[in-house]
Each structure stands twice: as structure tokens, then as C-alpha cells.
Coordinates of C-alpha atoms in Angstrom, one line a residue:
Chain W
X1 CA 51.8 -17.7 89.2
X2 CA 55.0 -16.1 87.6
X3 CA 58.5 -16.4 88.1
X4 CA 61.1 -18.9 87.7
X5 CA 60.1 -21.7 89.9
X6 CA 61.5 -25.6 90.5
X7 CA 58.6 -27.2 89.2
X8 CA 60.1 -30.2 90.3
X9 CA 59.4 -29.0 94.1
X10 CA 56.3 -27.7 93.5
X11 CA 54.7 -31.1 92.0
X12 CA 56.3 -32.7 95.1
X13 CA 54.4 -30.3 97.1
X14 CA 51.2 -31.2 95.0
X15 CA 51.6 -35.1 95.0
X16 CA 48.7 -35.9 96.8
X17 CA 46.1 -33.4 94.9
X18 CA 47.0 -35.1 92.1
X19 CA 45.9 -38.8 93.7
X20 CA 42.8 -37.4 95.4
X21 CA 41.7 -35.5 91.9
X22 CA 41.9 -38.8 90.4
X23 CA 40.0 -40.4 93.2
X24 CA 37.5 -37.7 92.7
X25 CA 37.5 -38.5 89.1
X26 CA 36.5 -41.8 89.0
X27 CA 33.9 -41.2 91.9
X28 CA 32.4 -38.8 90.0
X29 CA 32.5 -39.8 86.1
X30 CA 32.1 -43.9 86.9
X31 CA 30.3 -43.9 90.7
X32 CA 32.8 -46.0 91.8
X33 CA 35.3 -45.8 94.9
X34 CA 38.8 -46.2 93.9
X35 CA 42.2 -46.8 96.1
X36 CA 45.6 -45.9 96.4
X37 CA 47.9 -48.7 97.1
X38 CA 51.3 -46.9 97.4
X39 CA 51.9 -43.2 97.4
X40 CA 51.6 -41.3 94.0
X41 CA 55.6 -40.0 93.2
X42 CA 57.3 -37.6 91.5
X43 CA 59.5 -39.4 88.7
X44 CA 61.9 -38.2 86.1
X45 CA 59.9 -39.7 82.8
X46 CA 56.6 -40.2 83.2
X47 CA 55.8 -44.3 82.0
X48 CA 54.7 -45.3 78.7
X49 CA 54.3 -49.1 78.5
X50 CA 50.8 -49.5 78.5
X51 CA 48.4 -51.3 76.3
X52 CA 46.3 -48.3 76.0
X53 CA 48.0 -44.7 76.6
X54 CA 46.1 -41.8 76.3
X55 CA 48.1 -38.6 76.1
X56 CA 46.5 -35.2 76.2
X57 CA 48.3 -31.7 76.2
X58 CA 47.3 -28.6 77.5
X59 CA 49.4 -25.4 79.0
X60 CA 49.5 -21.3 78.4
X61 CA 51.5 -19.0 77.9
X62 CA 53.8 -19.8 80.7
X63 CA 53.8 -23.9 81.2
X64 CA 53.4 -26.8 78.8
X65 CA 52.2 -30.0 80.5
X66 CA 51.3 -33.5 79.4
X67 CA 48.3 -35.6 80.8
X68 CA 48.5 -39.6 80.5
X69 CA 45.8 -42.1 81.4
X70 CA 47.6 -45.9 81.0
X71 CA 45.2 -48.9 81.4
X72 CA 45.4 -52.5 80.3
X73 CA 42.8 -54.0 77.8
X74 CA 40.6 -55.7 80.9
X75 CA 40.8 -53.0 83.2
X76 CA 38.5 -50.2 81.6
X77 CA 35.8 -53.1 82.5
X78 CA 36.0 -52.7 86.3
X79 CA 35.7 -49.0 85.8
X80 CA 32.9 -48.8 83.3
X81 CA 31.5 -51.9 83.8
X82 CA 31.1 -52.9 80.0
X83 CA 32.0 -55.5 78.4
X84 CA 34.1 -55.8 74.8
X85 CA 34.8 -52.4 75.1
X86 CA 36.1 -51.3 71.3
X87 CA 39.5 -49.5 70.9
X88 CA 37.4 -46.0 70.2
X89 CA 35.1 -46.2 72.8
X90 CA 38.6 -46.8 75.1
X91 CA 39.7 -43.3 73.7
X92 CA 36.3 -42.1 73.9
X93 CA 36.4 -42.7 77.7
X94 CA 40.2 -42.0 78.7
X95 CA 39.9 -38.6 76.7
X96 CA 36.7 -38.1 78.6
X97 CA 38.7 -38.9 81.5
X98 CA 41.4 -37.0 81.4
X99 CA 39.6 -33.8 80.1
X100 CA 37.6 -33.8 83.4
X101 CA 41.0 -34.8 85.8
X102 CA 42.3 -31.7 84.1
X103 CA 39.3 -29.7 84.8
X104 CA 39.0 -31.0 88.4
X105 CA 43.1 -30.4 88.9
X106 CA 42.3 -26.4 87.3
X107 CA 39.7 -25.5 89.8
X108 CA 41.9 -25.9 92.7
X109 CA 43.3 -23.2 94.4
X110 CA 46.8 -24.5 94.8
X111 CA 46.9 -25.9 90.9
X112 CA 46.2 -22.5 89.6
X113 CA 48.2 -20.8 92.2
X114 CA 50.8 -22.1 90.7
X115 CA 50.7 -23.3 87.3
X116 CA 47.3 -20.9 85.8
X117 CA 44.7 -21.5 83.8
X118 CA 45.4 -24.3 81.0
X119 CA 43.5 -24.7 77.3
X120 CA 43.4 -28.3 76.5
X121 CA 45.0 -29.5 73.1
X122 CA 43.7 -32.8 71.2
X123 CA 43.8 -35.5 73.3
X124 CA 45.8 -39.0 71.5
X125 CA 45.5 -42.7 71.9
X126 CA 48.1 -45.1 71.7
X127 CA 46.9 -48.8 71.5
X128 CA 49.3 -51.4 71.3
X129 CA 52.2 -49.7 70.4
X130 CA 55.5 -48.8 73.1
X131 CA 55.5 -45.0 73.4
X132 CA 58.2 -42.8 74.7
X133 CA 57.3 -40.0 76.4
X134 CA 59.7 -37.0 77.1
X135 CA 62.2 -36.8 80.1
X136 CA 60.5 -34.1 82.3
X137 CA 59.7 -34.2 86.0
X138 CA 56.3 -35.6 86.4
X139 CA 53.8 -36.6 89.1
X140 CA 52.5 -40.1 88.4
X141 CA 50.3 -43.1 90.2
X142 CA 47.9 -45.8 89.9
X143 CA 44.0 -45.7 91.4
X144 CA 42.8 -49.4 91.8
X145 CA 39.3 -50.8 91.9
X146 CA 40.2 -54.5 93.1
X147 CA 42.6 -55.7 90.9
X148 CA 42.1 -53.5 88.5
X149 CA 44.2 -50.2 87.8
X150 CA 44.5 -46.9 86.0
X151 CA 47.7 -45.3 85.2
X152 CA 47.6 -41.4 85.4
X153 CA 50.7 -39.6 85.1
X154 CA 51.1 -35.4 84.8
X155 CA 53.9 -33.7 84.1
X156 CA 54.9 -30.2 83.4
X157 CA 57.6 -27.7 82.4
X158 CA 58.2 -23.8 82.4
X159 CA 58.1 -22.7 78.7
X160 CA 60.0 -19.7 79.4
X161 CA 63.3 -21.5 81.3
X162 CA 62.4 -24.8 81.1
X163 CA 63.7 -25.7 84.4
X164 CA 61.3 -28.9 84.7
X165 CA 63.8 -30.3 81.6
X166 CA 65.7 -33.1 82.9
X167 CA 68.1 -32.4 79.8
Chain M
X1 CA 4.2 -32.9 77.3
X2 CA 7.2 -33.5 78.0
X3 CA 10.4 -31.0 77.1
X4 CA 12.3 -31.0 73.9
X5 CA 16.0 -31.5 74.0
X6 CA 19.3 -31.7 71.7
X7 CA 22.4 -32.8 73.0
X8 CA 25.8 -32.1 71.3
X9 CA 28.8 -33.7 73.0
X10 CA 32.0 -35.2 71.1
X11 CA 32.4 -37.6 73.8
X12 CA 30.3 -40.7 73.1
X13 CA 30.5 -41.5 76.9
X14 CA 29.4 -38.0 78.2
X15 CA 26.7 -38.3 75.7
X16 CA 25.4 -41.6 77.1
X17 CA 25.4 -39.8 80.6
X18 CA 23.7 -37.0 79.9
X19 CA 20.9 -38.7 77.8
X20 CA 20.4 -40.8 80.3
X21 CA 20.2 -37.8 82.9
X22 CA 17.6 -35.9 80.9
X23 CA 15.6 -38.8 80.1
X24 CA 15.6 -40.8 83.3
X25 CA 15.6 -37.8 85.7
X26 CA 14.3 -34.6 83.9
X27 CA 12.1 -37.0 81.9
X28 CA 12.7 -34.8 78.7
X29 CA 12.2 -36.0 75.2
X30 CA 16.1 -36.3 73.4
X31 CA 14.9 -35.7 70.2
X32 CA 18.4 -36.0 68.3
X33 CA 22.5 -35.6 69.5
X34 CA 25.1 -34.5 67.7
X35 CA 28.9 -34.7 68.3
X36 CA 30.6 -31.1 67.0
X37 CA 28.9 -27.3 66.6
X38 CA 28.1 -27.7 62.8
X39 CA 25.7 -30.3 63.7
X40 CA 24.3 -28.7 66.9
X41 CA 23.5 -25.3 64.2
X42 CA 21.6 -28.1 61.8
X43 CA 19.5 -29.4 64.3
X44 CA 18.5 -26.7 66.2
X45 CA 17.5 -25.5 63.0
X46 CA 15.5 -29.0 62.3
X47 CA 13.8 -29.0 65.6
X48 CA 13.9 -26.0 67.2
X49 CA 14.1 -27.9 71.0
X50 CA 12.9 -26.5 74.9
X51 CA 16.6 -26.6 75.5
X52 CA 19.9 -27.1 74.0
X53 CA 22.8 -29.2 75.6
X54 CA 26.1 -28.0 74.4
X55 CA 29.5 -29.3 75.1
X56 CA 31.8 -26.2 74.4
X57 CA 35.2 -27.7 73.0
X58 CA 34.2 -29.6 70.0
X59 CA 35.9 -30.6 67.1
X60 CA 34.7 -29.4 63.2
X61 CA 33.1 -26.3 65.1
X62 CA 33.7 -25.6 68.7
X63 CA 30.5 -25.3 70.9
X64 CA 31.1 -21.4 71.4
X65 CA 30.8 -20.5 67.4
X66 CA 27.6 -22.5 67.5
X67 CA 25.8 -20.8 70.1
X68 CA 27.0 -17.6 68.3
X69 CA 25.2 -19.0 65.2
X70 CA 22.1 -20.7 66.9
X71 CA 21.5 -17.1 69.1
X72 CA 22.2 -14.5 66.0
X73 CA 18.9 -16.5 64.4
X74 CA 16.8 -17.4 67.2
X75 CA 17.4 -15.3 70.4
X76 CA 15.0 -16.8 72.7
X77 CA 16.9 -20.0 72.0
X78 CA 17.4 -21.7 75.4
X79 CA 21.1 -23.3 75.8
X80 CA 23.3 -24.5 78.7
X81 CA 26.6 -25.1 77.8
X82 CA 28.9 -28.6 79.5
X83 CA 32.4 -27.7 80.2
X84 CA 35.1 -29.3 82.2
X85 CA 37.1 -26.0 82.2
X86 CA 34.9 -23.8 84.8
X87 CA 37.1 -21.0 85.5
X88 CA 38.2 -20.6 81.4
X89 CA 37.1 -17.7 79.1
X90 CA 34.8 -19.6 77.2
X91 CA 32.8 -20.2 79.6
X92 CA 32.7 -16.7 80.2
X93 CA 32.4 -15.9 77.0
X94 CA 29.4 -18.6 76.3
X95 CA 27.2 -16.4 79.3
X96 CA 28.2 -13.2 77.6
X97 CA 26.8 -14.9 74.4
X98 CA 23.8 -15.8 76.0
X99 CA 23.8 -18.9 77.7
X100 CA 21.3 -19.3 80.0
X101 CA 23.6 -22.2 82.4
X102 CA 25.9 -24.5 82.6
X103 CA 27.0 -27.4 84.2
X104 CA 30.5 -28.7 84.4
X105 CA 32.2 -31.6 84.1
X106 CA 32.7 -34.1 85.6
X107 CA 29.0 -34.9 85.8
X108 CA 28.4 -36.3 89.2
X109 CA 24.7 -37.1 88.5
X110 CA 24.8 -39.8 90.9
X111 CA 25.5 -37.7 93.6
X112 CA 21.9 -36.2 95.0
X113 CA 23.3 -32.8 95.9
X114 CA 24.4 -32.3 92.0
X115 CA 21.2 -33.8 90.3
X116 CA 19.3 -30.9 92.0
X117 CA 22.0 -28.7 91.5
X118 CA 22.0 -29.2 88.0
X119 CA 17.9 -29.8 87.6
X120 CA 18.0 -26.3 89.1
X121 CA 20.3 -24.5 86.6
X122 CA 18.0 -26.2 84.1
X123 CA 14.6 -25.0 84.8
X124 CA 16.2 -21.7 85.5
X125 CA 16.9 -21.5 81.9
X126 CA 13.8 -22.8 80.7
X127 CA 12.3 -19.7 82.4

């Protein structure tokens, strides 16, 4: 850790820890095996159209980042497998979410190699409502089980040059 | 007789798993949850359990101050702390406080090498 570095390389060089930590994710909170269907990318805005977006920030001294778990209303189902899930339990379970995909990404090697430690900030749901998110390089991707998908998108940025900015 | 145990989690959905991991597996008695550190401090206090569960970021008052609290008053008090951040300070600094285990988040209590993992940290503390 340390330095001035092109994020934007580094998540490249990351985009598949990413996908498997969210595999690992769901495997471990829901005991259920997920997929990828396409290759998780690096994009220059992280997406924000979903009918429930849960953001959650975290960082330290050196980077700020931004965690996002996207799902629409009849997927959380397949994953949970509960019915008439209420609007708080859906925060209740995509905070829960991505608190552990945060703590899973911070316990390996190559995460904290390069980006540290992180304390979590509170994590925020947005239900029905379009959300704009900020333009900084991100990693993002979908896991499926079936039909059904998850949105998780990460991105980060260098609080000290803020290289990661896309503006 | 079975074991005693509070569990304090914010997350309604952790909170569901690890009842159901201390009822169904450690067959302990829950005898009351709460969701932040004031309340986990109140009911310690109220029932005085085997074992405490304690999720360490909490809103109101964060799992670390309470096991301050519950260990300044009752020493012997038997706590393992949940966390999803393994490597942070807290969780260093909820040992150095006196926790006697933790386990960490996610918790992959359906996978067999984790369940005795964890019932093992568990009964150590109970020692």
C-alpha cells in the first residue's frame, strides 16, 4: 500500500476477486451456488437503476470506496428463499450483504496489498427511487441463481490524488 | 441444563442465523437478543447468560464499549464477539478487552468444517 497508483489498473487486475468474493458470499451467507454469466468489468460509473440499491461506504486514510448491492423486488426471493420480503428486511439483508463482501474482499492478500485496511461507514438503501452515483472507475457484475440476479458494483479512489476521478 | 445465551446483532438476518445456530446445533437456551451495545449492557445485567454473542459495529453503542461496560462489572463474563472485519483493530482491541472468541462473518454454518470450527471457539470460552 502507498504511493500514487492507477487504480483504474489495479481493479482491472482484481476483476475476478471481486466476482469470486461475491460467489463466496452468497455460498456462504444464503448456502446457495451462484453464477457468472459474463465477465465482471471495470466501468467508468458504477450503475444505479435498480429497484433496490444499497450503497455502503468504507475507506482509510488513503482510499475512499463505495460498495453497491442492486437487486430487483423478486429477486431477493431466489437468494433467501422468503417470501413478501418487506423493504427493511431488504436493507436488513443487502447491508448484511455487503458488510460481509467487504469483509471477505479485506481478508485477501492482494485487496489489502493494495488498497489497506477499510472501516465501514453506514450502509443506505434506496428503494424505488433513480440514484446517481459518482463518476469513478469501478469494478462491477451480476451473480445469478437461475434467473435471478444481484447487482454488486465497487469502486474506489485515492483520497490523496484522486487519480480514480474520471473528472 | 442447557447453556444460557444473549445475542446482540443489528442485523435482523444475522440474528436469525445465529439463533438458529445456537439453538439447533449448540442446543443453548436464547434467552433474549438485542440489536445495539446499550441493550446488550441491560440484558446482561437482567440475565447474567453462560455466554454472550456480540456483534462489534452497532449502532446507539458499538459492540466494543459494551464489552468494556459488561467486563468492568462482571469479569468472569463470557463473550465472543461476531465481526466481518477480521484483520481490524477492534477486533484486536475486543481480545485485549477480554473476549474470550470470535467468529467472523460471513457465517458459513452450513459448511461442516465451520460449525466445528466455531462450536470449538465456543466451548473454549465457556472454559
Amino acid at each position: 500500500m502507498g504511493g500514487i497508483k492507477n487504480v483504474r489498473q489495479i481493479l482491472e487486475s482484481m476483476c475476478d476477486l471481486f466476482a469470486e468474493c461475491a460467489i463466496e458470499c452468497v455460498d456462504a451467507m444464503f448456502g446457495k451456488e451462484s453464477e457468472l454469466k459474463m465477465p465482471w468489468q471495470v466501468v467508468e460509473q458504477l450503475q444505479a437503476q435498480f429497484d433496490r440499491l444499497l450503497t455502503m461506504g468504507s475507506g482509510n486514510e488513503e482510499f475512499s470506496a463505495l460498495t453497491c448491492a442492486g437487486i430487483q423486488y423478486d429477486s431477493l426471493d431466489a437468494f433467501v428463499e422468503e417470501e413478501n420480503i418487506s423493504t427493511e428486511y431488504a436493507a436488513d439483508i443487502l447491508g448484511e450483504f455487503v458488510n460481509n463482501y467487504c469483509g471477505l474482499l479485506s481478508s485477501k492478500d492482494v485487496f489489502k496489498d493494495n488498497f489497506g485496511q477499510h472501516i465501514q461507514a453506514v450502509p443506505i438503501l434506496y428503494s424505488d427511487g433513480q440514484s446517481f452515483l459518482p463518476f469513478i472507475w469501478g469494478v462491477q457484475g451480476y451473480i445469478y441463481i437461475g434467473d435471478h440476479w444481484m447487482y454488486i458494483g465497487y469502486t474506489i479512489r485515492d483520497n490523496i490524488t484522486r487519480s480514480n476521478n474520471k473528472f | 441444563m442447557s447453556k444460557s445465551v444473549i445475542i446482540v446483532d443489528d442485523s435482523i438476518f444475522a440474528m436469525r442465523t445465529l439463533t438458529d445456530f445456537f439453538t439447533e446445533v449448540m442446543e443453548f437456551e436464547v434467552v433474549a437478543t438485542g440489536e445495539n451495545g446499550t441493550e446488550a449492557v441491560e440484558l446482561y445485567e437482567k440475565y447474567k447468560p453462560d455466554l454472550l454473542v456480540l456483534d462489534l459495529i452497532m449502532p446507539v453503542m458499538d459492540g466494543i464499549e459494551a464489552l468494556e461496560a459488561i467486563k468492568k462489572c462482571h469479569p468472569d463474563a463470557s463473550v465472543i464477539v461476531v465481526t466481518a472485519m477480521r484483520d481490524s483493530e477492534e477486533l484486536q482491541k475486543s481480545i485485549e478487552l477480554g473476549a474470550s472468541g470470535y467468529i467472523e462473518k460471513p457465517l458459513r454454518f452450513n459448511k461442516p468444517e465451520y460449525k466445528e470450527l466455531f462450536k470449538k471457539r465456543i466451548n473454549d470460552a465457556l472454559k
